XYZ file of C-alpha atoms in Angstrom:
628
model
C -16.454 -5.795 9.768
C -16.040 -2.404 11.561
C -12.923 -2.092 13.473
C -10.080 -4.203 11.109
C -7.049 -1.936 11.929
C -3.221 -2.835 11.386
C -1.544 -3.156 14.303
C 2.313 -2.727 15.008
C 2.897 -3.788 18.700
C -0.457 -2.424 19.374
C 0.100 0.851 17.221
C -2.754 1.943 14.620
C -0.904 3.016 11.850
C -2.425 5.664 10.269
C -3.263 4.540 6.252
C -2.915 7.818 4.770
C 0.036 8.417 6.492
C 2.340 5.397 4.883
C 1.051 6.736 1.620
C 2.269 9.945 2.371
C 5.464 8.471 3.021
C 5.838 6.082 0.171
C 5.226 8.669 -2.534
C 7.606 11.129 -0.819
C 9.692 8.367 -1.029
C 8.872 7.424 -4.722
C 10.118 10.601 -5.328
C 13.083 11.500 -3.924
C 14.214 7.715 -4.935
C 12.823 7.943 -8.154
C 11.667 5.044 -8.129
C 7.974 4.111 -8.036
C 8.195 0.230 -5.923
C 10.027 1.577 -3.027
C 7.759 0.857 -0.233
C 7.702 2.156 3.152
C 7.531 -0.379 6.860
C 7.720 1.157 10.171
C 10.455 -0.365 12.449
C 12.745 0.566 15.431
C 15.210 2.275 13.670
C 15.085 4.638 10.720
C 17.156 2.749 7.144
C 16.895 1.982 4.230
C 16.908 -1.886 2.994
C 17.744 -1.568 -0.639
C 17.488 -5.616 -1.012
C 14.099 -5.400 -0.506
C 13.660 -1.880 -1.623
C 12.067 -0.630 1.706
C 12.274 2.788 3.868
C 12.291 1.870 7.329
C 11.197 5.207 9.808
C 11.247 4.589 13.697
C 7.613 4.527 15.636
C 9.494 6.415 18.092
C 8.424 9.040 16.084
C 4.582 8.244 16.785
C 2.593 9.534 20.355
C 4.166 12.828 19.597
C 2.358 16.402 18.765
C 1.482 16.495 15.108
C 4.215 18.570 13.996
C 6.992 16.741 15.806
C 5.714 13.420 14.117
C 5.453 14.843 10.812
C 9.412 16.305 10.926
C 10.334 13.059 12.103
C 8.786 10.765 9.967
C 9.342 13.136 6.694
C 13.449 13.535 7.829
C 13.945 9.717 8.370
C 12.125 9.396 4.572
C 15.078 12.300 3.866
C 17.652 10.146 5.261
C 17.160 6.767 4.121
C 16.653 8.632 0.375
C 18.786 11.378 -0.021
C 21.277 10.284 2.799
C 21.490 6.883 1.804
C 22.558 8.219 -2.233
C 25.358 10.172 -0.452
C 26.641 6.844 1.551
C 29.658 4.261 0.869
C 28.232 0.888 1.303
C 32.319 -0.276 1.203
C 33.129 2.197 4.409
C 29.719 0.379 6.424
C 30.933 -3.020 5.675
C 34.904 -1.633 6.632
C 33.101 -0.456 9.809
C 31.267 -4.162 10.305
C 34.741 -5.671 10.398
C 36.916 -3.530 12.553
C 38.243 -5.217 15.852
C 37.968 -2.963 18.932
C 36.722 -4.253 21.645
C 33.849 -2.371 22.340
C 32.121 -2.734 18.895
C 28.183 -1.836 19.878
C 30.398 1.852 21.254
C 32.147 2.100 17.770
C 29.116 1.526 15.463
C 26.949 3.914 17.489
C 29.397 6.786 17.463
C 30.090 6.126 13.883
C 26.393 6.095 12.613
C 26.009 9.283 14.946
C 28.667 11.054 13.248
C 27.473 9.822 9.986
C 23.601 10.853 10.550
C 25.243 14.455 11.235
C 26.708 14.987 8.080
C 23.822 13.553 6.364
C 21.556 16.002 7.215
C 23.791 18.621 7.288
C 24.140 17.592 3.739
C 20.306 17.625 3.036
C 19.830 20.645 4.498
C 22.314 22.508 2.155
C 21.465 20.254 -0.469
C 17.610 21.569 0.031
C 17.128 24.111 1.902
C 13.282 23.283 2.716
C 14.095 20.561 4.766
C 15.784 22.742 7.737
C 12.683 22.965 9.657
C 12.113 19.482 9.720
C 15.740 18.746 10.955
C 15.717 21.311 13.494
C 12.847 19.483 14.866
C 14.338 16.826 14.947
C 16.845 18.297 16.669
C 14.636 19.387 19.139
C 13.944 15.800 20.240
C 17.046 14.498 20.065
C 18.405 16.964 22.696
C 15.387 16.124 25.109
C 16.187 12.706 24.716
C 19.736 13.527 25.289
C 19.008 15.172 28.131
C 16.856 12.955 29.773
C 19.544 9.610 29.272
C 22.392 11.745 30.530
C 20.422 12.315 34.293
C 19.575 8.499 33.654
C 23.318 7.528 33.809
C 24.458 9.840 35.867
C 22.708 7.575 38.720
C 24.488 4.260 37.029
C 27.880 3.114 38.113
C 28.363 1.934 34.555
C 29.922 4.988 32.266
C 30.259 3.831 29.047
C 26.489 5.259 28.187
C 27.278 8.163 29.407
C 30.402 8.746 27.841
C 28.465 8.215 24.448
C 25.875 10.789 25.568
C 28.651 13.201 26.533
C 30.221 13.194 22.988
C 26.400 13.365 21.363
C 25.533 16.099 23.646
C 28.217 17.873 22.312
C 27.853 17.471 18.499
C 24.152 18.064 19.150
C 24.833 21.841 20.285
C 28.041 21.998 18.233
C 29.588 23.044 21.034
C 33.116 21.303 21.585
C 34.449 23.830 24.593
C 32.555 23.081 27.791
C 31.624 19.534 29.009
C 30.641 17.727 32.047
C 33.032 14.982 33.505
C 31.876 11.816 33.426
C 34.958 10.259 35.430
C 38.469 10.767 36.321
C 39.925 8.838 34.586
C 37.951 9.552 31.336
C 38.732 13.044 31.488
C 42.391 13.405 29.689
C 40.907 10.958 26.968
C 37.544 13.291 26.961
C 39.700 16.697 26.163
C 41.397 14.861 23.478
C 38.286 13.655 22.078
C 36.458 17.074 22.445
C 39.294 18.750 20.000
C 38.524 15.990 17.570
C 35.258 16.479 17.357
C 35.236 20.340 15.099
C 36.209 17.686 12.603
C 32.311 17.126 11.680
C 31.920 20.801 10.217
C 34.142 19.469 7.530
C 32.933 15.990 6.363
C 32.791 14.737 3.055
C 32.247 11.161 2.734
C 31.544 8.182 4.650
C 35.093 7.781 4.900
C 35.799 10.983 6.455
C 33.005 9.803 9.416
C 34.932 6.305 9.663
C 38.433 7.870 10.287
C 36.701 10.593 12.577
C 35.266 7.697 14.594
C 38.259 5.589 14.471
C 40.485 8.203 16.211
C 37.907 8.618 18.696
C 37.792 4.489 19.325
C 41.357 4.665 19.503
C 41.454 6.895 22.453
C 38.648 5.621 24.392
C 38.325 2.132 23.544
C 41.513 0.917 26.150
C 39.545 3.087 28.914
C 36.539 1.218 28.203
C 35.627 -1.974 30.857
C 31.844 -2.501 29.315
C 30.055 -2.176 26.046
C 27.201 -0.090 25.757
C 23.485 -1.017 27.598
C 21.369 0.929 25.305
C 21.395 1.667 21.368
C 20.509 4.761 20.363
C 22.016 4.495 16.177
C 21.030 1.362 14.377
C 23.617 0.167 11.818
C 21.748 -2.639 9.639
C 24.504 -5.433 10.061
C 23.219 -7.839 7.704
C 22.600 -5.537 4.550
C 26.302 -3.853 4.960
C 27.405 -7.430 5.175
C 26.042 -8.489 2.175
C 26.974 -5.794 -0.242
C 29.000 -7.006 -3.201
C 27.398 -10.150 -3.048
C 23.854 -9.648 -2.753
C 23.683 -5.910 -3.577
C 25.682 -3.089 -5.356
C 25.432 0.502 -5.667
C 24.670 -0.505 -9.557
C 21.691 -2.588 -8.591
C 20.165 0.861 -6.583
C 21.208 3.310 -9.328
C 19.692 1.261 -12.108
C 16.103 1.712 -11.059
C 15.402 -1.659 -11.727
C 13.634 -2.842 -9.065
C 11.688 -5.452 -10.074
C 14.875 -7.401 -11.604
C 16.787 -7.350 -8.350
C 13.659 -7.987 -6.044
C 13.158 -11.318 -8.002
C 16.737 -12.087 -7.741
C 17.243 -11.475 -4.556
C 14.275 -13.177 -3.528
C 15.456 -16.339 -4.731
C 19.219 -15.508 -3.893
C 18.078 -15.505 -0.011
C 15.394 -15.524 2.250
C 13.741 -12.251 2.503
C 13.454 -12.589 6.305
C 16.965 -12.629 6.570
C 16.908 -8.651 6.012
C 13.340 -7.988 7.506
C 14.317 -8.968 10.789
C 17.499 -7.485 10.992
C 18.711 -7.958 14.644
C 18.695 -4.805 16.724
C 19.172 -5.331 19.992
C 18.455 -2.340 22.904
C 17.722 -1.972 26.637
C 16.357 0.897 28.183
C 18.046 2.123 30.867
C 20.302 -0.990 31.884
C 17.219 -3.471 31.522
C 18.396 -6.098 28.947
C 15.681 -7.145 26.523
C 16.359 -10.586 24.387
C 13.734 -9.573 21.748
C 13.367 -8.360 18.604
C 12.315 -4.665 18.560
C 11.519 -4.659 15.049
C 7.431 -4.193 14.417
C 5.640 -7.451 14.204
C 1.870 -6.808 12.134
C -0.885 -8.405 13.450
C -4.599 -7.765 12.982
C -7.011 -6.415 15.121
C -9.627 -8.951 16.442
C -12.164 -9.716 13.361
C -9.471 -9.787 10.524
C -10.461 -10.449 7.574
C -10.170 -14.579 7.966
C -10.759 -17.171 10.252
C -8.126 -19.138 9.107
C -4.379 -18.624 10.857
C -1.436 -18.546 8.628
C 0.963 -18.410 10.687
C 1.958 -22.241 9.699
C 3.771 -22.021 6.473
C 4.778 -24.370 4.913
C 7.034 -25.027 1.455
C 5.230 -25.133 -1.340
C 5.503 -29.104 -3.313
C 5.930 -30.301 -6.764
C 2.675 -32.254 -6.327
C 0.783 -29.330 -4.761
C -2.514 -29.051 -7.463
C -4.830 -25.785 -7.361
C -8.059 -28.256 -8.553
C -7.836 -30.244 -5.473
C -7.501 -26.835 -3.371
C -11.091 -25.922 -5.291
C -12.367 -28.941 -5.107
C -11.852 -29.081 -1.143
C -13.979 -25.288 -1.202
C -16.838 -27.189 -2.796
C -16.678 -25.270 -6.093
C -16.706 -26.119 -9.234
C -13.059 -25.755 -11.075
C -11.323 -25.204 -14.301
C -7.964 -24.087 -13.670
C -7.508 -22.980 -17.272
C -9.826 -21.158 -18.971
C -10.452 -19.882 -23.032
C -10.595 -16.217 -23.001
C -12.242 -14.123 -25.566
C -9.626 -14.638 -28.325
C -9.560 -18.015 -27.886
C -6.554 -17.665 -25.711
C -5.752 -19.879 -22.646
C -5.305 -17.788 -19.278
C -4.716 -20.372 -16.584
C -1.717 -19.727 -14.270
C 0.392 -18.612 -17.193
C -1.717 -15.092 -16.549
C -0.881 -11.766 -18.598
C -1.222 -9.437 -15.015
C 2.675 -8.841 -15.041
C 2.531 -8.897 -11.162
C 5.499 -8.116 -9.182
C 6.411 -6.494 -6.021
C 4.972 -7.945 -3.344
C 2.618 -9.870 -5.777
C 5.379 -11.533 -7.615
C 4.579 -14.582 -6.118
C 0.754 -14.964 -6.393
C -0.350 -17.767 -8.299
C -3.597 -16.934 -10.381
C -6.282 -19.895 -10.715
C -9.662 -18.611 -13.024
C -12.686 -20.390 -11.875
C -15.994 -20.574 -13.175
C -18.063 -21.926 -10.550
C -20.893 -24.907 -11.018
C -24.488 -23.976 -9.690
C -27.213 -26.801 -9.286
C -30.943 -26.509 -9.223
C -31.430 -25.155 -5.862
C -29.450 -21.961 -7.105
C -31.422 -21.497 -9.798
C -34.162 -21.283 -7.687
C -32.532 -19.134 -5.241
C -31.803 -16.795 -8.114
C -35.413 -16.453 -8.646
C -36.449 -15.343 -5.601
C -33.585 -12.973 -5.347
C -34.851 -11.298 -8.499
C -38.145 -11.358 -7.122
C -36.531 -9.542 -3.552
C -35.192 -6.725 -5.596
C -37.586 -6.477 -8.770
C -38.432 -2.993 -7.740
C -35.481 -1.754 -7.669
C -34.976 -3.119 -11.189
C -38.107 -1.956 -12.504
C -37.291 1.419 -11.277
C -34.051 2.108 -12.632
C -34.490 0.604 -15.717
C -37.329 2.648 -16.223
C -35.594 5.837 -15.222
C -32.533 5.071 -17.484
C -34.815 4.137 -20.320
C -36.461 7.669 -19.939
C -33.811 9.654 -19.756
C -32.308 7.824 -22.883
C -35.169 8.735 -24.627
C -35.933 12.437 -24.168
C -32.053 12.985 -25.508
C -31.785 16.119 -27.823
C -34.104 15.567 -31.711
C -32.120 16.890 -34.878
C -34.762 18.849 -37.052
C -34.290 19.546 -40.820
C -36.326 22.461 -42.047
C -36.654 23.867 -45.934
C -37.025 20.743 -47.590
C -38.607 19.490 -50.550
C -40.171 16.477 -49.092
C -41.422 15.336 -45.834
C -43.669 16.520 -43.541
C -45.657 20.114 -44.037
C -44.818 22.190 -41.321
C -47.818 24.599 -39.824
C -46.513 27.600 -39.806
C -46.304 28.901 -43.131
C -45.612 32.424 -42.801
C -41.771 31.867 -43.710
C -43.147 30.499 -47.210
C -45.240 33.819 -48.046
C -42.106 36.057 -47.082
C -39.364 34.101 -49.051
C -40.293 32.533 -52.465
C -37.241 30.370 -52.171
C -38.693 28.445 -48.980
C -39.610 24.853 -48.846
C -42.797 24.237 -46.997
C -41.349 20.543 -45.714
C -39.130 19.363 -42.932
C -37.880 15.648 -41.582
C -36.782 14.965 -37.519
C -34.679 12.504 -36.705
C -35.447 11.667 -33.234
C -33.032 8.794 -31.918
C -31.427 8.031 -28.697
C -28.122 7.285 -27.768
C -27.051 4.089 -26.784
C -25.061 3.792 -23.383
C -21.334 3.559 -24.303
C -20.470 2.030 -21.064
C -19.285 -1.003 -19.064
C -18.886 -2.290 -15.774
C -16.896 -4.911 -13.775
C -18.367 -5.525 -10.166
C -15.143 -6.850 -8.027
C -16.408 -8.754 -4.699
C -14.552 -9.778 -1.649
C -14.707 -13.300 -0.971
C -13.141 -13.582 1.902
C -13.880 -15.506 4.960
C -14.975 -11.969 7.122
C -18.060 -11.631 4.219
C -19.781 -14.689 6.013
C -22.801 -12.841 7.553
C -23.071 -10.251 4.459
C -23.218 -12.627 1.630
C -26.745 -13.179 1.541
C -27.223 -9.219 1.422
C -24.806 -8.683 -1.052
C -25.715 -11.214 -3.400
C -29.046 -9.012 -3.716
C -27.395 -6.294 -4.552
C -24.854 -8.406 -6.858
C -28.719 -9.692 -8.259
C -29.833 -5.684 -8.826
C -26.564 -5.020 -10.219
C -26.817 -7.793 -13.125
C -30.281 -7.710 -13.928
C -30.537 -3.875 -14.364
C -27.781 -3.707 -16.684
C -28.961 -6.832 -18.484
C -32.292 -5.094 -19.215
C -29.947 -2.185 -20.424
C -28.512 -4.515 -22.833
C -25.180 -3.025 -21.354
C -21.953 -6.034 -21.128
C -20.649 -6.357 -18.121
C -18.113 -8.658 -15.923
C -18.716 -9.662 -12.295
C -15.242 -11.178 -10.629
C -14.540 -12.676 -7.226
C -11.703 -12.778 -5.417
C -10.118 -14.648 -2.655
C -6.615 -15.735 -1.229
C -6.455 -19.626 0.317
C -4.508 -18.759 3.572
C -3.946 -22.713 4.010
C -1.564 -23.274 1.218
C -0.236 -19.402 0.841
C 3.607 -19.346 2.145
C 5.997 -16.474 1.353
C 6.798 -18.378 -2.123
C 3.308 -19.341 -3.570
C 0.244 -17.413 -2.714
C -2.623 -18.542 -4.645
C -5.441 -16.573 -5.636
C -9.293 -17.350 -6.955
C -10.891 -15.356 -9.140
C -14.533 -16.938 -9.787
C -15.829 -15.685 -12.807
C -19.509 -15.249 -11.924
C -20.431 -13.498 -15.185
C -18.230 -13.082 -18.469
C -18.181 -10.194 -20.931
C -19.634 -12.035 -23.064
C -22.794 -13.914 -21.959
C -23.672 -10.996 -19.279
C -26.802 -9.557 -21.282
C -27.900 -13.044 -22.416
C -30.169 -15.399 -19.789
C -27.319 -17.417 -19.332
C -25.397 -18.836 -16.074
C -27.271 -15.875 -13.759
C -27.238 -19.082 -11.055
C -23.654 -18.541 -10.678
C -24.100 -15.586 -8.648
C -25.851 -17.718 -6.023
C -22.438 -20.125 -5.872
C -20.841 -16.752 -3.711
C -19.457 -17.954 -0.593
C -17.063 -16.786 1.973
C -13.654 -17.921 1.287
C -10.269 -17.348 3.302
C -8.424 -14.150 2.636
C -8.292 -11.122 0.325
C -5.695 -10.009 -1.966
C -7.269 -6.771 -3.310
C -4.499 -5.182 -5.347
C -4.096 -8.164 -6.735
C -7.736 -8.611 -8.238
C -8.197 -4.860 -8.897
C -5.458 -5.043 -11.309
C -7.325 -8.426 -13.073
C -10.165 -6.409 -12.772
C -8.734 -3.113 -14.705
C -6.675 -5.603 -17.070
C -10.167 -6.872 -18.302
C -11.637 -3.176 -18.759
C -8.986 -1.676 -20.838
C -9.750 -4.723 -23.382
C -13.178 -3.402 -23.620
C -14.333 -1.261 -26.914
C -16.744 1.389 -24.576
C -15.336 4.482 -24.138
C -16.642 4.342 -20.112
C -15.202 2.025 -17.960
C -16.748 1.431 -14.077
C -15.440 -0.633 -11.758
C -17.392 -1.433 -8.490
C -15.283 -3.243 -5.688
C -17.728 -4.677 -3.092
C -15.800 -4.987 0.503
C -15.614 -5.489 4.145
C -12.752 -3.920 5.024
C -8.974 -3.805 4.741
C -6.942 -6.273 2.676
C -6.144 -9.363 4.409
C -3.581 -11.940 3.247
C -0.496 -13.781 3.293
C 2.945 -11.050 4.309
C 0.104 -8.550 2.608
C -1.195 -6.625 5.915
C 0.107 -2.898 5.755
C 1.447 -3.245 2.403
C -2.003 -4.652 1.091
C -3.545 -0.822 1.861
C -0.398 0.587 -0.247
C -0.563 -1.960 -3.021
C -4.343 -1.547 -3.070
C -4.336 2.195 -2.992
C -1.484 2.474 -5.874
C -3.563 -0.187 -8.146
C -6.443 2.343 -7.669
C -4.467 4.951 -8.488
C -3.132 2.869 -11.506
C -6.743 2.163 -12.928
C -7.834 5.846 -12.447
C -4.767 7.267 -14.833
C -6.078 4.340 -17.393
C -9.620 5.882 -17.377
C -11.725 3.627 -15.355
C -13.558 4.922 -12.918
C -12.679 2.480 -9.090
C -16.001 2.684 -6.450
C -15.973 0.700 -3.450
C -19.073 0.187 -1.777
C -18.090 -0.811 2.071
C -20.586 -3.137 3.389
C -20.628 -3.358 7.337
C -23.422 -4.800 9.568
C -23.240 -2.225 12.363
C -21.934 1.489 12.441
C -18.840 2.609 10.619
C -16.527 4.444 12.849
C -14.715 7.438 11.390
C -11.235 5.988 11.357
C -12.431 3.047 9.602
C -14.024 5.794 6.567
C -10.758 7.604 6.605
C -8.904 4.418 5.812
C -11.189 3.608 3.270
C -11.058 7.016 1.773
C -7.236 6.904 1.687
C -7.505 3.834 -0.520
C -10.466 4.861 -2.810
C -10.742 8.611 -2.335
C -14.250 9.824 -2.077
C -15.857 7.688 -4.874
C -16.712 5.342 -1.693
C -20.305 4.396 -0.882
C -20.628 3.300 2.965
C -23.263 0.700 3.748
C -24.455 0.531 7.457
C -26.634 -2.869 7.818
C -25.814 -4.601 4.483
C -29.759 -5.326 4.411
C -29.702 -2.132 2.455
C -27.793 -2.749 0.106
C -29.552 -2.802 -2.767
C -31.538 0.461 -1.775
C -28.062 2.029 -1.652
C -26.710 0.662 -4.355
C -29.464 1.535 -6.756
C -29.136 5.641 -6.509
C -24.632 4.740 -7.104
C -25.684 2.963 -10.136
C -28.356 5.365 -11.552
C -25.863 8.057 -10.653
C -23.178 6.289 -12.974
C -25.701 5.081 -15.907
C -27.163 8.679 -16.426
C -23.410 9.859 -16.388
C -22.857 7.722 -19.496
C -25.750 8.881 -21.285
């Protein structure tokens, strides 16, 4: 498909982008599973070890979306090492009356002296936080004429006191109302206290002696929210979370803790209520992903349901018409199964791995045939070309012997009595110290390419079997009937294994493709680079045959992430990831830049998958003569 875009409340979100983000993030948190979601506000949720920044940011010039994004990374990294947990949940359970007025001003205050703090802490950053600045004061601006019009002043007063620390200017002010003025004076000679903040604590007693001036004058809460404070993580520190638990850098110990401590969506949707202007909004405002029309299965899983004791991955096979073995021998004799070696965690920690190796009848056999026969010049040709170049590789020729062949020039034998007239070459080529694992996308958005790309799957197999080079070919697919947030299981049909792939063996199998439900591709790209590095030849390809973005169960904009790093992951381990997008009309360039942010440039882009193999053959002839 052509046009599969994530979609936050109808926002593209740009691929390379949250990569960007996540490995600024990876660094500054020094840790490398901190992931990054777009929300409402900019925090930091270290129970599920994600950096929320605000697509308030986004519809902005270049620049000014860049500062913003980068500085909310800054804040919920660097800020949120120099926080107090304790002095956020203290905060939760004061009692004023106005509570939505106290949290705001205290999370205002607090986000000054943050980035105050970066700022001195690295000095790089002050460009990005006087843009930010920039904005803020626009905003500020533009929310103070708002309320000026409102009979309602509680807004207004907050926007008087954030106008203030915005310029750092605590002389001159605008009256909101009589009888807020006296309070106002008292409050402006508090405020110089923010050039001198230390701690957390220092922001909660700053705010405290500005509640305790106001909050009598009050007669209304707040309409709008302009500072989030993240309620239900604060509340839940010291039981569910510590400081230890962030400093320890152990983040796959505490994500499967926590996960079965509580339910994950508990955090993710943390409530945060806002109006703009005085219009009252019941919703969440937190990003819900979608996909764009065309995603990447035809199956809804929005239904979840909990996952049962009786619940049996043969029957789920069994129900795709395929042939099962849930458990299967691998080449030491070792049983794989569900009780998998793939060490996945993260947002994979909860995939449940089922090897298949799928039954093929007659009629496959014969449509195996006559997909040989559709592609047999393509064979012919690059096995000749291969064959040829592996045998014009360089002769070794030993001269000034005393046996072998005469050589015909004999001058060298009338000039130095000590010559031998005789010589032996040792022609020989070398073989091709290489291997390949071709990774295909099963999933339910492949139904009008599969015919195409089992062709090129054909071409694939057959030239490297005449090569008498091993190879694997995997695929993969997630069932989006059964998947729920705690079980998401995952097919991988093994169409041909290591060991049979040069023999005349099982080649049917290849016909048994079919279009499944969803795709999981981090998932099988680390099954895929888990089989290579097993592998005695010194190069390793691996070929990932797609459609488009991943697709599966709570996946969605983390998929791209989790995808890109397990590319990234196989490339420092010395295989060498391709993906060959297949796509039945044009390819727009958004959709190539999203592909190149997951695969970089080794990505081969296939408009009308009817040529694939005529594409495909010049990729693999490319990577063949490279192992020569």
């Amino acid at each position: 498909m052509s046009d599969r875009f994530i979609l936050f409340n109808d926002e593209q979100i740009d691929a390379q982008q949250i990569m960007m983000l996540t490995d600024l993030a990876k660094l500054l948190l020094e840790d490398p599973n901190v992931k990054v979601s777009f929300q409402k506000f900019q925090h930091y949720d270290p129970i599920n070890n994600i950096c929320n920044v605000s697509f308030n940011w986004l519809h902005r010039p270049e620049h000014i979306i860049e500062a913003g994004l980068k500085s909310d990374i800054m804040l919920d990294t660097i800020g949120f090492k120099q926080l107090s947990p304790n002095i956020y949940k203290e905060v939760l359970n004061e009692s004023f009356e106005h509570m939505h007025f106290f949290k705001q001003v205290f999370m205002m205050i607090e986000e000054y002296r943050l980035s105050n703090h970066i700022i001195q802490a690295r000095p790089v950053t002050k460009k990005l936080f006087k843009h930010r600045l920039q904005v803020k004061i626009k905003q500020n601006n533009s929310q103070i004429q708002v309320y000026k019009t409102k009979t309602t002043y509680t807004d207004l007063l907050f926007l008087t006191i954030e106008h203030a620390i915005l310029h750092e200017n605590f002389i001159t002010y605008q009256s909101v109302h009589d009888k807020f003025d006296d309070a106002l004076i008292q409050v402006f000679n508090r405020l110089p206290q923010i050039f001198n903040l230390n701690s957390s604590e220092d922001s909660y007693n700053l705010s405290v002696s500005i509640m305790i001036l106001l909050d009598h004058l009050l007669i209304e809460d707040m309409l709008n929210q302009y500072y989030h404070l993240p309620e239900r993580i604060y509340e839940s520190f010291d039981v569910e979370w510590t400081l230890d638990d962030i400093k320890r850098h152990d983040k796959t110990n505490s994500s499967q803790s926590s996960k079965t401590e509580h339910d994950e969506n508990d955090i993710i949707t943390e409530n945060a209520e806002t109006k703009t202007a005085d219009t009252q909004s019941d919703s969440d405002h937190y990003l819900e992903m979608e996909l764009h029309e065309g995603e990447n299965s035809d199956v809804l899983t929005d239904n979840e349901r909990e996952g049962d004791a009786s619940d049996d991955m043969t029957n789920m096979m069994e129900k795709k018409g395929k042939g099962s073995k849930n458990t299967i021998d691998d080449e030491e004799g070792g049983s794989q199964g569900n009780n998998n070696p793939y060490k996945l965690k993260g947002i994979n920690q909860n995939v449940k791995l089922t090897f298949n190796k799928p039954d093929y009848s007659l009629s496959d056999e014969e449509d195996y045939k006559q997909a040989v026969e559709s592609v047999q010049f393509e064979i012919k040709d690059l096995t000749s070309i291969i064959q040829k170049s592996m045998n014009h590789q360089y002769s070794d020729i030993r001269e000034n012997l005393t046996k072998g062949r005469l050589q015909k020039n004999l001058l060298n034998w009338f000039i130095d009595d000590q010559y031998k007239l005789f010589f032996k070459k040792d022609a020989f080529s070398r073989k091709l110290d290489a291997t390949f694992t071709l990774l295909i996308d099963a999933s339910a958005s492949m139904h009008d390419k599969m015919d195409e790309t089992k062709k090129g799957v054909v071409l694939f197999h057959e030239t490297l079997k005449n090569l008498d080079i091993k190879h694997e070919i995997l695929s993969f697919s997630e069932d989006a009937f059964d998947a729920d947030k705690w079980n998401q299981p995952n097919t991988i049909d093994e169409l041909i294994v290591y060991n049979e792939s040069t023999l005349n063996r099982h080649d049917a199998r290849i016909m048994t493709l079919e279009p499944q439900d969803d795709n999981r591709d981090g998932v099988a790209l680390r099954i895929a680079t888990n089989h290579l590095l097993k592998r005695p030849e010194t190069q390793k390809f691996l070929i990932v045959f797609s459609d488009g973005e991943p697709s599966a169960f709570d996946y969605a904009e983390d998929g791209i992430i989790d995808t890109h790093e397990a590319v990234i992951e196989a490339d420092k381990q010395g295989i060498n990831v391709f993906n060959v997008f297949l796509n039945q009309g044009s390819i727009d360039e958004r959709t190539r830049n999203t592909v190149h942010n997951i695969y970089g440039k080794q990505s081969l882009f296939v408009e009308g998958v009817e040529n694939l193999p005529n594409q495909l053959s010049p990729l693999l002839k490319t990577l063949l003569l490279q192992s020569i």
